[in-house]
């Protein structure tokens, strides 16, 4: 197989209730510009659309030539299309305060005089803490339900996999915490002289968190609502990355929408006497495209040409959109 059987446009038509789509892949393959083109396309279909970046290294402001950091801004002269770079700083600070309150409460509960600051620093210095904050922000956006369609520009694939997999990991964690919390409360009540029932804010938090994660997992694993698209270049490393990671998304139950290939040199624009460098690149791309068709087959949704200039701004995004959605 060396041709597209289900295009991006047909995939969208076959999934009319799709509401959350994600773009990921190795760094530098063009997932941000593809996410931007997809958001523009959705807005042109009459859907109020939000393009949100969950990548800690944002690039949407550069893509649109507008400041979209920390707020949703109308972009590309398309009245239904908005872009938003998520600011995690406030979320991280809020999470630190919540953790401090819970640890302080627990220390009082256990009659321990130790200060909470050391525990807070230990918890928040974890490398995954920022991803946790990003996940909280992402689910907040989804739960508010203020738009008809959402496009998420994610971090490189390993981070995206951890980000989207958090709902499952969190669900397992919270079940263990609830069990431990219930056992501790039962033991404390059995050893206490007082039979007075005390409010347990930690248990209330865990139950609320459990409900929130169940909702997130339900949305992220719904084949009718959600799809993750992998972007790649016709090069060995990006292909190897998504080959390895695509099965991990299946393991988390996150529906995979397909693969989009970016940066194909147009052979009809390459003269027979073109520079050896160009002819070599064309030959290399042909070999890697054979690999892409062999591995991903009917999951390839679009093959996008290498443009004569970088994709940036309304005009180029519209050109890209025209090639992605044929």
PDB file of C-alpha atoms in Angstrom:
ATOM      1  CA  UNK A   1       0.000   0.000   0.000  1.00  0.00           C
ATOM      2  CA  UNK A   2       1.396   3.395  -0.966  1.00  0.00           C
ATOM      3  CA  UNK A   3      -1.610   5.681  -0.956  1.00  0.00           C
ATOM      4  CA  UNK A   4      -4.042   7.164   1.510  1.00  0.00           C
ATOM      5  CA  UNK A   5      -7.228   5.160   1.999  1.00  0.00           C
ATOM      6  CA  UNK A   6      -8.800   7.336   4.703  1.00  0.00           C
ATOM      7  CA  UNK A   7      -7.820  10.980   4.459  1.00  0.00           C
ATOM      8  CA  UNK A   8      -7.884  13.456   7.320  1.00  0.00           C
ATOM      9  CA  UNK A   9     -11.095  14.923   5.939  1.00  0.00           C
ATOM     10  CA  UNK A  10     -12.774  11.519   5.656  1.00  0.00           C
ATOM     11  CA  UNK A  11     -11.616  10.555   9.139  1.00  0.00           C
ATOM     12  CA  UNK A  12     -13.265  13.684  10.528  1.00  0.00           C
ATOM     13  CA  UNK A  13     -16.422  12.976   8.537  1.00  0.00           C
ATOM     14  CA  UNK A  14     -16.490   9.387   9.823  1.00  0.00           C
ATOM     15  CA  UNK A  15     -16.168  10.688  13.406  1.00  0.00           C
ATOM     16  CA  UNK A  16     -18.750  13.509  13.503  1.00  0.00           C
ATOM     17  CA  UNK A  17     -18.763  13.699  17.320  1.00  0.00           C
ATOM     18  CA  UNK A  18     -15.002  14.104  17.611  1.00  0.00           C
ATOM     19  CA  UNK A  19     -14.245  16.882  20.069  1.00  0.00           C
ATOM     20  CA  UNK A  20     -10.677  16.453  21.400  1.00  0.00           C
ATOM     21  CA  UNK A  21      -7.762  15.859  19.054  1.00  0.00           C
ATOM     22  CA  UNK A  22      -4.092  15.783  20.021  1.00  0.00           C
ATOM     23  CA  UNK A  23      -0.961  16.192  17.920  1.00  0.00           C
ATOM     24  CA  UNK A  24       2.339  14.650  18.980  1.00  0.00           C
ATOM     25  CA  UNK A  25       5.583  13.225  17.648  1.00  0.00           C
ATOM     26  CA  UNK A  26       9.309  13.704  17.891  1.00  0.00           C
ATOM     27  CA  UNK A  27      10.487  17.273  18.399  1.00  0.00           C
ATOM     28  CA  UNK A  28      10.832  19.320  15.217  1.00  0.00           C
ATOM     29  CA  UNK A  29       8.520  17.285  12.961  1.00  0.00           C
ATOM     30  CA  UNK A  30       5.883  20.008  12.596  1.00  0.00           C
ATOM     31  CA  UNK A  31       3.213  18.937  15.084  1.00  0.00           C
ATOM     32  CA  UNK A  32       2.550  22.542  16.167  1.00  0.00           C
ATOM     33  CA  UNK A  33       1.896  23.795  12.632  1.00  0.00           C
ATOM     34  CA  UNK A  34      -0.301  20.760  11.927  1.00  0.00           C
ATOM     35  CA  UNK A  35      -2.256  21.410  15.123  1.00  0.00           C
ATOM     36  CA  UNK A  36      -2.653  25.039  14.030  1.00  0.00           C
ATOM     37  CA  UNK A  37      -3.918  24.004  10.576  1.00  0.00           C
ATOM     38  CA  UNK A  38      -6.343  21.510  12.145  1.00  0.00           C
ATOM     39  CA  UNK A  39      -7.750  24.198  14.466  1.00  0.00           C
ATOM     40  CA  UNK A  40      -8.193  26.539  11.520  1.00  0.00           C
ATOM     41  CA  UNK A  41      -9.982  23.818   9.556  1.00  0.00           C
ATOM     42  CA  UNK A  42     -12.341  23.028  12.451  1.00  0.00           C
ATOM     43  CA  UNK A  43     -13.209  26.724  12.861  1.00  0.00           C
ATOM     44  CA  UNK A  44     -14.004  26.946   9.141  1.00  0.00           C
ATOM     45  CA  UNK A  45     -16.465  24.068   9.646  1.00  0.00           C
ATOM     46  CA  UNK A  46     -18.419  26.375  11.967  1.00  0.00           C
ATOM     47  CA  UNK A  47     -17.080  24.991  15.255  1.00  0.00           C
ATOM     48  CA  UNK A  48     -15.900  27.316  17.996  1.00  0.00           C
ATOM     49  CA  UNK A  49     -12.385  25.932  18.353  1.00  0.00           C
ATOM     50  CA  UNK A  50      -9.630  26.208  20.938  1.00  0.00           C
ATOM     51  CA  UNK A  51      -6.031  25.324  20.064  1.00  0.00           C
ATOM     52  CA  UNK A  52      -4.224  24.803  23.383  1.00  0.00           C
ATOM     53  CA  UNK A  53      -0.515  24.129  23.878  1.00  0.00           C
ATOM     54  CA  UNK A  54       0.417  21.674  26.627  1.00  0.00           C
ATOM     55  CA  UNK A  55       4.069  21.814  25.589  1.00  0.00           C
ATOM     56  CA  UNK A  56       6.167  23.481  28.330  1.00  0.00           C
ATOM     57  CA  UNK A  57       8.192  25.018  25.481  1.00  0.00           C
ATOM     58  CA  UNK A  58       5.339  26.886  23.803  1.00  0.00           C
ATOM     59  CA  UNK A  59       5.521  28.057  20.183  1.00  0.00           C
ATOM     60  CA  UNK A  60       1.958  29.079  19.305  1.00  0.00           C
ATOM     61  CA  UNK A  61       2.674  32.788  19.836  1.00  0.00           C
ATOM     62  CA  UNK A  62       5.483  32.567  17.277  1.00  0.00           C
ATOM     63  CA  UNK A  63       3.323  30.553  14.888  1.00  0.00           C
ATOM     64  CA  UNK A  64       0.531  33.140  14.854  1.00  0.00           C
ATOM     65  CA  UNK A  65       2.608  36.263  15.449  1.00  0.00           C
ATOM     66  CA  UNK A  66       0.330  37.055  18.390  1.00  0.00           C
ATOM     67  CA  UNK A  67       0.754  36.812  22.138  1.00  0.00           C
ATOM     68  CA  UNK A  68      -1.489  33.910  23.230  1.00  0.00           C
ATOM     69  CA  UNK A  69       0.350  33.076  26.466  1.00  0.00           C
ATOM     70  CA  UNK A  70      -1.963  32.572  29.437  1.00  0.00           C
ATOM     71  CA  UNK A  71      -5.133  33.616  27.618  1.00  0.00           C
ATOM     72  CA  UNK A  72      -7.315  32.481  24.711  1.00  0.00           C
ATOM     73  CA  UNK A  73      -6.906  34.848  21.763  1.00  0.00           C
ATOM     74  CA  UNK A  74      -8.739  34.956  18.451  1.00  0.00           C
ATOM     75  CA  UNK A  75      -6.243  34.076  15.690  1.00  0.00           C
ATOM     76  CA  UNK A  76      -5.867  34.022  11.889  1.00  0.00           C
ATOM     77  CA  UNK A  77      -8.796  36.405  11.337  1.00  0.00           C
ATOM     78  CA  UNK A  78     -11.039  33.389  11.898  1.00  0.00           C
ATOM     79  CA  UNK A  79     -13.736  34.472  14.352  1.00  0.00           C
ATOM     80  CA  UNK A  80     -14.275  30.945  15.709  1.00  0.00           C
ATOM     81  CA  UNK A  81     -10.588  30.042  16.099  1.00  0.00           C
ATOM     82  CA  UNK A  82      -8.774  30.706  19.394  1.00  0.00           C
ATOM     83  CA  UNK A  83      -5.282  29.803  20.574  1.00  0.00           C
ATOM     84  CA  UNK A  84      -3.962  29.493  24.109  1.00  0.00           C
ATOM     85  CA  UNK A  85      -0.560  28.694  25.626  1.00  0.00           C
ATOM     86  CA  UNK A  86      -1.226  27.225  29.058  1.00  0.00           C
ATOM     87  CA  UNK A  87       0.577  29.004  31.882  1.00  0.00           C
ATOM     88  CA  UNK A  88       1.502  26.381  34.470  1.00  0.00           C
ATOM     89  CA  UNK A  89       3.128  28.757  36.964  1.00  0.00           C
ATOM     90  CA  UNK A  90      -0.099  29.664  38.772  1.00  0.00           C
ATOM     91  CA  UNK A  91      -1.191  26.017  38.829  1.00  0.00           C
ATOM     92  CA  UNK A  92       2.107  24.907  40.303  1.00  0.00           C
ATOM     93  CA  UNK A  93       1.904  27.550  43.054  1.00  0.00           C
ATOM     94  CA  UNK A  94      -1.726  26.633  43.789  1.00  0.00           C
ATOM     95  CA  UNK A  95      -0.795  22.944  43.939  1.00  0.00           C
ATOM     96  CA  UNK A  96       2.056  23.722  46.348  1.00  0.00           C
ATOM     97  CA  UNK A  97      -0.328  25.571  48.671  1.00  0.00           C
ATOM     98  CA  UNK A  98      -2.862  22.728  48.536  1.00  0.00           C
ATOM     99  CA  UNK A  99      -0.159  20.167  49.322  1.00  0.00           C
ATOM    100  CA  UNK A 100       1.109  22.334  52.193  1.00  0.00           C
ATOM    101  CA  UNK A 101      -2.396  22.560  53.684  1.00  0.00           C
ATOM    102  CA  UNK A 102      -2.933  18.799  53.420  1.00  0.00           C
ATOM    103  CA  UNK A 103       0.459  17.929  54.911  1.00  0.00           C
ATOM    104  CA  UNK A 104      -0.061  20.403  57.761  1.00  0.00           C
ATOM    105  CA  UNK A 105      -3.464  18.868  58.435  1.00  0.00           C
ATOM    106  CA  UNK A 106      -1.983  15.360  58.400  1.00  0.00           C
ATOM    107  CA  UNK A 107       0.839  16.335  60.777  1.00  0.00           C
ATOM    108  CA  UNK A 108      -1.694  17.750  63.229  1.00  0.00           C
ATOM    109  CA  UNK A 109      -3.800  14.599  62.769  1.00  0.00           C
ATOM    110  CA  UNK A 110      -0.794  12.431  63.660  1.00  0.00           C
ATOM    111  CA  UNK A 111       0.344  14.747  66.516  1.00  0.00           C
ATOM    112  CA  UNK A 112       3.692  15.355  64.803  1.00  0.00           C
ATOM    113  CA  UNK A 113       5.548  18.620  65.329  1.00  0.00           C
ATOM    114  CA  UNK A 114       7.548  18.405  62.086  1.00  0.00           C
ATOM    115  CA  UNK A 115       7.101  21.361  59.707  1.00  0.00           C
ATOM    116  CA  UNK A 116       5.488  20.738  56.327  1.00  0.00           C
ATOM    117  CA  UNK A 117       7.943  22.761  54.219  1.00  0.00           C
ATOM    118  CA  UNK A 118      10.457  19.942  53.738  1.00  0.00           C
ATOM    119  CA  UNK A 119       7.715  17.539  52.604  1.00  0.00           C
ATOM    120  CA  UNK A 120       6.290  20.185  50.258  1.00  0.00           C
ATOM    121  CA  UNK A 121       9.675  20.832  48.656  1.00  0.00           C
ATOM    122  CA  UNK A 122      10.273  17.105  48.273  1.00  0.00           C
ATOM    123  CA  UNK A 123       6.914  16.586  46.598  1.00  0.00           C
ATOM    124  CA  UNK A 124       7.084  19.584  44.258  1.00  0.00           C
ATOM    125  CA  UNK A 125      10.693  19.093  43.129  1.00  0.00           C
ATOM    126  CA  UNK A 126       9.637  15.876  41.401  1.00  0.00           C
ATOM    127  CA  UNK A 127      10.268  16.225  37.604  1.00  0.00           C
ATOM    128  CA  UNK A 128       6.721  15.025  36.954  1.00  0.00           C
ATOM    129  CA  UNK A 129       5.190  17.809  39.049  1.00  0.00           C
ATOM    130  CA  UNK A 130       5.046  20.240  36.103  1.00  0.00           C
ATOM    131  CA  UNK A 131       3.431  17.571  33.929  1.00  0.00           C
ATOM    132  CA  UNK A 132       0.910  16.965  36.700  1.00  0.00           C
ATOM    133  CA  UNK A 133       0.130  20.690  36.730  1.00  0.00           C
ATOM    134  CA  UNK A 134      -0.199  20.661  32.944  1.00  0.00           C
ATOM    135  CA  UNK A 135      -2.554  17.692  33.152  1.00  0.00           C
ATOM    136  CA  UNK A 136      -4.683  19.564  35.700  1.00  0.00           C
ATOM    137  CA  UNK A 137      -4.831  22.575  33.377  1.00  0.00           C
ATOM    138  CA  UNK A 138      -5.699  20.414  30.378  1.00  0.00           C
ATOM    139  CA  UNK A 139      -8.570  18.680  32.176  1.00  0.00           C
ATOM    140  CA  UNK A 140      -9.815  22.035  33.505  1.00  0.00           C
ATOM    141  CA  UNK A 141     -10.089  23.244  29.911  1.00  0.00           C
ATOM    142  CA  UNK A 142     -11.914  20.086  28.844  1.00  0.00           C
ATOM    143  CA  UNK A 143     -14.309  20.112  31.806  1.00  0.00           C
ATOM    144  CA  UNK A 144     -15.272  23.783  31.342  1.00  0.00           C
ATOM    145  CA  UNK A 145     -16.658  22.774  27.943  1.00  0.00           C
ATOM    146  CA  UNK A 146     -16.653  26.319  26.533  1.00  0.00           C
ATOM    147  CA  UNK A 147     -15.774  25.301  22.954  1.00  0.00           C
ATOM    148  CA  UNK A 148     -17.180  22.961  20.326  1.00  0.00           C
ATOM    149  CA  UNK A 149     -13.796  21.532  19.360  1.00  0.00           C
ATOM    150  CA  UNK A 150     -10.376  21.291  21.035  1.00  0.00           C
ATOM    151  CA  UNK A 151      -6.965  20.800  19.439  1.00  0.00           C
ATOM    152  CA  UNK A 152      -4.038  20.109  21.779  1.00  0.00           C
ATOM    153  CA  UNK A 153      -0.466  20.729  20.697  1.00  0.00           C
ATOM    154  CA  UNK A 154       1.450  18.379  22.987  1.00  0.00           C
ATOM    155  CA  UNK A 155       5.067  18.062  24.047  1.00  0.00           C
ATOM    156  CA  UNK A 156       7.314  15.505  22.282  1.00  0.00           C
ATOM    157  CA  UNK A 157       5.778  12.050  22.346  1.00  0.00           C
ATOM    158  CA  UNK A 158       7.306  10.644  25.553  1.00  0.00           C
ATOM    159  CA  UNK A 159       5.975  13.616  27.532  1.00  0.00           C
ATOM    160  CA  UNK A 160       2.604  13.436  25.785  1.00  0.00           C
ATOM    161  CA  UNK A 161       2.325   9.769  26.572  1.00  0.00           C
ATOM    162  CA  UNK A 162       2.975  10.455  30.263  1.00  0.00           C
ATOM    163  CA  UNK A 163       0.637  13.454  30.206  1.00  0.00           C
ATOM    164  CA  UNK A 164      -2.299  11.591  28.685  1.00  0.00           C
ATOM    165  CA  UNK A 165      -1.582   8.428  30.650  1.00  0.00           C
ATOM    166  CA  UNK A 166      -1.844  10.265  33.940  1.00  0.00           C
ATOM    167  CA  UNK A 167      -5.589   9.726  34.217  1.00  0.00           C
ATOM    168  CA  UNK A 168      -4.995   5.952  34.406  1.00  0.00           C
ATOM    169  CA  UNK A 169      -1.964   6.240  36.690  1.00  0.00           C
ATOM    170  CA  UNK A 170      -3.743   8.724  38.953  1.00  0.00           C
ATOM    171  CA  UNK A 171      -6.784   6.460  39.159  1.00  0.00           C
ATOM    172  CA  UNK A 172      -4.644   3.545  40.361  1.00  0.00           C
ATOM    173  CA  UNK A 173      -2.836   5.791  42.845  1.00  0.00           C
ATOM    174  CA  UNK A 174      -5.982   7.299  44.308  1.00  0.00           C
ATOM    175  CA  UNK A 175      -7.521   3.851  44.859  1.00  0.00           C
ATOM    176  CA  UNK A 176      -4.508   2.856  46.965  1.00  0.00           C
ATOM    177  CA  UNK A 177      -4.596   6.152  48.849  1.00  0.00           C
ATOM    178  CA  UNK A 178      -8.298   5.765  49.608  1.00  0.00           C
ATOM    179  CA  UNK A 179      -7.736   2.261  50.954  1.00  0.00           C
ATOM    180  CA  UNK A 180      -4.836   3.410  53.153  1.00  0.00           C
ATOM    181  CA  UNK A 181      -6.779   6.434  54.320  1.00  0.00           C
ATOM    182  CA  UNK A 182      -9.785   4.327  55.238  1.00  0.00           C
ATOM    183  CA  UNK A 183      -7.608   1.886  57.216  1.00  0.00           C
ATOM    184  CA  UNK A 184      -5.870   4.748  59.079  1.00  0.00           C
ATOM    185  CA  UNK A 185      -9.179   6.374  60.004  1.00  0.00           C
ATOM    186  CA  UNK A 186     -10.642   3.088  61.228  1.00  0.00           C
ATOM    187  CA  UNK A 187      -7.558   2.423  63.377  1.00  0.00           C
ATOM    188  CA  UNK A 188      -7.569   5.953  64.818  1.00  0.00           C
ATOM    189  CA  UNK A 189     -11.241   5.701  65.746  1.00  0.00           C
ATOM    190  CA  UNK A 190     -10.658   2.304  67.407  1.00  0.00           C
ATOM    191  CA  UNK A 191      -7.800   3.673  69.548  1.00  0.00           C
ATOM    192  CA  UNK A 192      -9.466   6.968  70.453  1.00  0.00           C
ATOM    193  CA  UNK A 193     -11.367   7.516  73.714  1.00  0.00           C
ATOM    194  CA  UNK A 194     -13.565  10.044  71.956  1.00  0.00           C
ATOM    195  CA  UNK A 195     -16.342   8.664  69.749  1.00  0.00           C
ATOM    196  CA  UNK A 196     -16.823  12.021  68.094  1.00  0.00           C
ATOM    197  CA  UNK A 197     -16.723  11.838  64.291  1.00  0.00           C
ATOM    198  CA  UNK A 198     -14.173  14.273  62.834  1.00  0.00           C
ATOM    199  CA  UNK A 199     -14.266  15.778  59.373  1.00  0.00           C
ATOM    200  CA  UNK A 200     -11.584  14.244  57.148  1.00  0.00           C
ATOM    201  CA  UNK A 201     -10.574  16.777  54.458  1.00  0.00           C
ATOM    202  CA  UNK A 202      -7.958  14.402  53.032  1.00  0.00           C
ATOM    203  CA  UNK A 203     -10.589  11.747  52.378  1.00  0.00           C
ATOM    204  CA  UNK A 204     -12.907  14.371  50.869  1.00  0.00           C
ATOM    205  CA  UNK A 205     -10.077  15.469  48.564  1.00  0.00           C
ATOM    206  CA  UNK A 206      -9.306  11.913  47.489  1.00  0.00           C
ATOM    207  CA  UNK A 207     -12.931  11.158  46.681  1.00  0.00           C
ATOM    208  CA  UNK A 208     -13.209  14.371  44.669  1.00  0.00           C
ATOM    209  CA  UNK A 209      -9.944  13.571  42.875  1.00  0.00           C
ATOM    210  CA  UNK A 210     -11.151  10.053  42.082  1.00  0.00           C
ATOM    211  CA  UNK A 211     -14.294  11.422  40.484  1.00  0.00           C
ATOM    212  CA  UNK A 212     -12.272  13.936  38.460  1.00  0.00           C
ATOM    213  CA  UNK A 213      -9.857  11.295  37.150  1.00  0.00           C
ATOM    214  CA  UNK A 214     -12.688   8.949  36.209  1.00  0.00           C
ATOM    215  CA  UNK A 215     -14.214  11.741  34.138  1.00  0.00           C
ATOM    216  CA  UNK A 216     -10.871  12.565  32.473  1.00  0.00           C
ATOM    217  CA  UNK A 217     -10.225   8.921  31.650  1.00  0.00           C
ATOM    218  CA  UNK A 218     -13.701   8.553  30.232  1.00  0.00           C
ATOM    219  CA  UNK A 219     -13.175  11.500  27.850  1.00  0.00           C
ATOM    220  CA  UNK A 220      -9.634  10.552  26.814  1.00  0.00           C
ATOM    221  CA  UNK A 221     -10.504   6.950  25.972  1.00  0.00           C
ATOM    222  CA  UNK A 222     -13.762   7.604  24.127  1.00  0.00           C
ATOM    223  CA  UNK A 223     -13.210   6.664  20.480  1.00  0.00           C
ATOM    224  CA  UNK A 224     -16.088   8.920  19.413  1.00  0.00           C
ATOM    225  CA  UNK A 225     -14.753  11.997  21.196  1.00  0.00           C
ATOM    226  CA  UNK A 226     -10.955  11.734  21.178  1.00  0.00           C
ATOM    227  CA  UNK A 227      -8.140  10.986  18.728  1.00  0.00           C
ATOM    228  CA  UNK A 228      -4.360  11.306  18.914  1.00  0.00           C
ATOM    229  CA  UNK A 229      -2.502  12.063  15.665  1.00  0.00           C
ATOM    230  CA  UNK A 230       1.215  11.428  15.193  1.00  0.00           C
ATOM    231  CA  UNK A 231       3.234  13.785  13.004  1.00  0.00           C
ATOM    232  CA  UNK A 232       6.465  12.595  11.393  1.00  0.00           C
ATOM    233  CA  UNK A 233       9.028  13.514   8.788  1.00  0.00           C
ATOM    234  CA  UNK A 234      10.161  10.938   6.177  1.00  0.00           C
ATOM    235  CA  UNK A 235      13.289  10.319   8.233  1.00  0.00           C
ATOM    236  CA  UNK A 236      14.490   7.355  10.269  1.00  0.00           C
ATOM    237  CA  UNK A 237      14.429   8.795  13.813  1.00  0.00           C
ATOM    238  CA  UNK A 238      10.912  10.344  13.824  1.00  0.00           C
ATOM    239  CA  UNK A 239       9.528   7.144  12.264  1.00  0.00           C
ATOM    240  CA  UNK A 240      11.262   5.017  14.911  1.00  0.00           C
ATOM    241  CA  UNK A 241       9.885   7.220  17.699  1.00  0.00           C
ATOM    242  CA  UNK A 242       6.243   6.967  16.701  1.00  0.00           C
ATOM    243  CA  UNK A 243       6.578   3.266  15.831  1.00  0.00           C
ATOM    244  CA  UNK A 244       7.672   2.686  19.420  1.00  0.00           C
ATOM    245  CA  UNK A 245       5.176   4.999  21.080  1.00  0.00           C
ATOM    246  CA  UNK A 246       2.031   4.303  19.096  1.00  0.00           C
ATOM    247  CA  UNK A 247       1.431   1.018  20.930  1.00  0.00           C
ATOM    248  CA  UNK A 248       1.836   2.733  24.300  1.00  0.00           C
ATOM    249  CA  UNK A 249      -1.145   4.927  23.472  1.00  0.00           C
ATOM    250  CA  UNK A 250      -3.176   1.830  22.696  1.00  0.00           C
ATOM    251  CA  UNK A 251      -2.136   0.442  26.101  1.00  0.00           C
ATOM    252  CA  UNK A 252      -3.604   3.513  27.826  1.00  0.00           C
ATOM    253  CA  UNK A 253      -6.751   3.136  25.753  1.00  0.00           C
ATOM    254  CA  UNK A 254      -6.248   6.483  23.988  1.00  0.00           C
ATOM    255  CA  UNK A 255      -7.662   6.251  20.443  1.00  0.00           C
ATOM    256  CA  UNK A 256      -5.046   6.769  17.718  1.00  0.00           C
ATOM    257  CA  UNK A 257      -6.411   8.825  14.822  1.00  0.00           C
ATOM    258  CA  UNK A 258      -3.518   8.203  12.470  1.00  0.00           C
ATOM    259  CA  UNK A 259      -0.190   9.430  11.112  1.00  0.00           C
ATOM    260  CA  UNK A 260       0.544  12.611   9.155  1.00  0.00           C
ATOM    261  CA  UNK A 261       3.741  12.877   7.114  1.00  0.00           C
ATOM    262  CA  UNK A 262       5.307  16.316   6.799  1.00  0.00           C
ATOM    263  CA  UNK A 263       8.008  17.833   4.585  1.00  0.00           C
ATOM    264  CA  UNK A 264       7.850  15.811   1.345  1.00  0.00           C
ATOM    265  CA  UNK A 265       9.985  17.311  -1.445  1.00  0.00           C
ATOM    266  CA  UNK A 266       7.866  17.698  -4.590  1.00  0.00           C
ATOM    267  CA  UNK A 267       9.561  15.666  -7.318  1.00  0.00           C
ATOM    268  CA  UNK A 268       7.940  17.650 -10.119  1.00  0.00           C
ATOM    269  CA  UNK A 269       9.876  20.676  -8.922  1.00  0.00           C
ATOM    270  CA  UNK A 270      13.231  18.901  -8.944  1.00  0.00           C
ATOM    271  CA  UNK A 271      15.015  19.191 -12.284  1.00  0.00           C
ATOM    272  CA  UNK A 272      17.150  16.348 -13.623  1.00  0.00           C
ATOM    273  CA  UNK A 273      20.237  18.516 -13.179  1.00  0.00           C
ATOM    274  CA  UNK A 274      19.330  19.536  -9.627  1.00  0.00           C
ATOM    275  CA  UNK A 275      22.092  19.619  -7.048  1.00  0.00           C
ATOM    276  CA  UNK A 276      23.269  16.215  -5.836  1.00  0.00           C
ATOM    277  CA  UNK A 277      22.209  17.174  -2.314  1.00  0.00           C
ATOM    278  CA  UNK A 278      18.600  17.617  -3.458  1.00  0.00           C
ATOM    279  CA  UNK A 279      18.537  14.388  -5.481  1.00  0.00           C
ATOM    280  CA  UNK A 280      19.950  12.499  -2.510  1.00  0.00           C
ATOM    281  CA  UNK A 281      17.280  13.928  -0.224  1.00  0.00           C
ATOM    282  CA  UNK A 282      14.554  12.862  -2.646  1.00  0.00           C
ATOM    283  CA  UNK A 283      15.965   9.335  -2.816  1.00  0.00           C
ATOM    284  CA  UNK A 284      16.216   9.176   0.981  1.00  0.00           C
ATOM    285  CA  UNK A 285      12.608  10.324   1.374  1.00  0.00           C
ATOM    286  CA  UNK A 286      11.425   7.689  -1.116  1.00  0.00           C
ATOM    287  CA  UNK A 287      13.063   4.964   0.966  1.00  0.00           C
ATOM    288  CA  UNK A 288      11.577   6.244   4.222  1.00  0.00           C
ATOM    289  CA  UNK A 289       8.132   6.681   2.665  1.00  0.00           C
ATOM    290  CA  UNK A 290       8.247   2.983   1.727  1.00  0.00           C
ATOM    291  CA  UNK A 291       8.886   2.257   5.417  1.00  0.00           C
ATOM    292  CA  UNK A 292       6.020   4.528   6.486  1.00  0.00           C
ATOM    293  CA  UNK A 293       3.548   2.833   4.139  1.00  0.00           C
ATOM    294  CA  UNK A 294       4.779  -0.577   5.264  1.00  0.00           C
ATOM    295  CA  UNK A 295       4.445   0.157   9.011  1.00  0.00           C
ATOM    296  CA  UNK A 296       1.439   2.468   9.184  1.00  0.00           C
ATOM    297  CA  UNK A 297      -0.409   1.562   5.957  1.00  0.00           C
ATOM    298  CA  UNK A 298      -4.025   2.670   6.063  1.00  0.00           C
ATOM    299  CA  UNK A 299      -3.418   4.771   9.183  1.00  0.00           C
ATOM    300  CA  UNK A 300      -1.655   7.463   7.102  1.00  0.00           C
ATOM    301  CA  UNK A 301      -4.072  10.412   6.914  1.00  0.00           C
ATOM    302  CA  UNK A 302      -2.101  13.046   4.992  1.00  0.00           C
ATOM    303  CA  UNK A 303       1.211  13.593   3.195  1.00  0.00           C
ATOM    304  CA  UNK A 304       2.205  17.265   3.285  1.00  0.00           C
ATOM    305  CA  UNK A 305       4.778  18.878   0.959  1.00  0.00           C
ATOM    306  CA  UNK A 306       7.881  20.756   2.024  1.00  0.00           C
ATOM    307  CA  UNK A 307       7.002  24.392   1.385  1.00  0.00           C
ATOM    308  CA  UNK A 308       9.402  26.951  -0.034  1.00  0.00           C
ATOM    309  CA  UNK A 309       9.183  28.889   3.215  1.00  0.00           C
ATOM    310  CA  UNK A 310       8.411  28.061   6.852  1.00  0.00           C
ATOM    311  CA  UNK A 311       4.817  27.677   7.936  1.00  0.00           C
ATOM    312  CA  UNK A 312       4.034  30.759   9.982  1.00  0.00           C
ATOM    313  CA  UNK A 313       1.081  33.131   9.960  1.00  0.00           C
ATOM    314  CA  UNK A 314      -2.376  32.982   8.430  1.00  0.00           C
ATOM    315  CA  UNK A 315      -1.409  32.601   4.765  1.00  0.00           C
ATOM    316  CA  UNK A 316       0.938  29.643   5.260  1.00  0.00           C
ATOM    317  CA  UNK A 317      -1.382  27.940   7.749  1.00  0.00           C
ATOM    318  CA  UNK A 318      -4.164  28.111   5.181  1.00  0.00           C
ATOM    319  CA  UNK A 319      -1.869  26.546   2.580  1.00  0.00           C
ATOM    320  CA  UNK A 320      -0.920  23.775   4.992  1.00  0.00           C
ATOM    321  CA  UNK A 321      -4.564  23.233   5.899  1.00  0.00           C
ATOM    322  CA  UNK A 322      -5.402  22.823   2.205  1.00  0.00           C
ATOM    323  CA  UNK A 323      -2.813  20.050   1.929  1.00  0.00           C
ATOM    324  CA  UNK A 324      -3.778  18.293   5.171  1.00  0.00           C
ATOM    325  CA  UNK A 325      -7.503  18.306   4.468  1.00  0.00           C
ATOM    326  CA  UNK A 326      -7.867  17.289   0.822  1.00  0.00           C
TER     327      UNK A 326
END
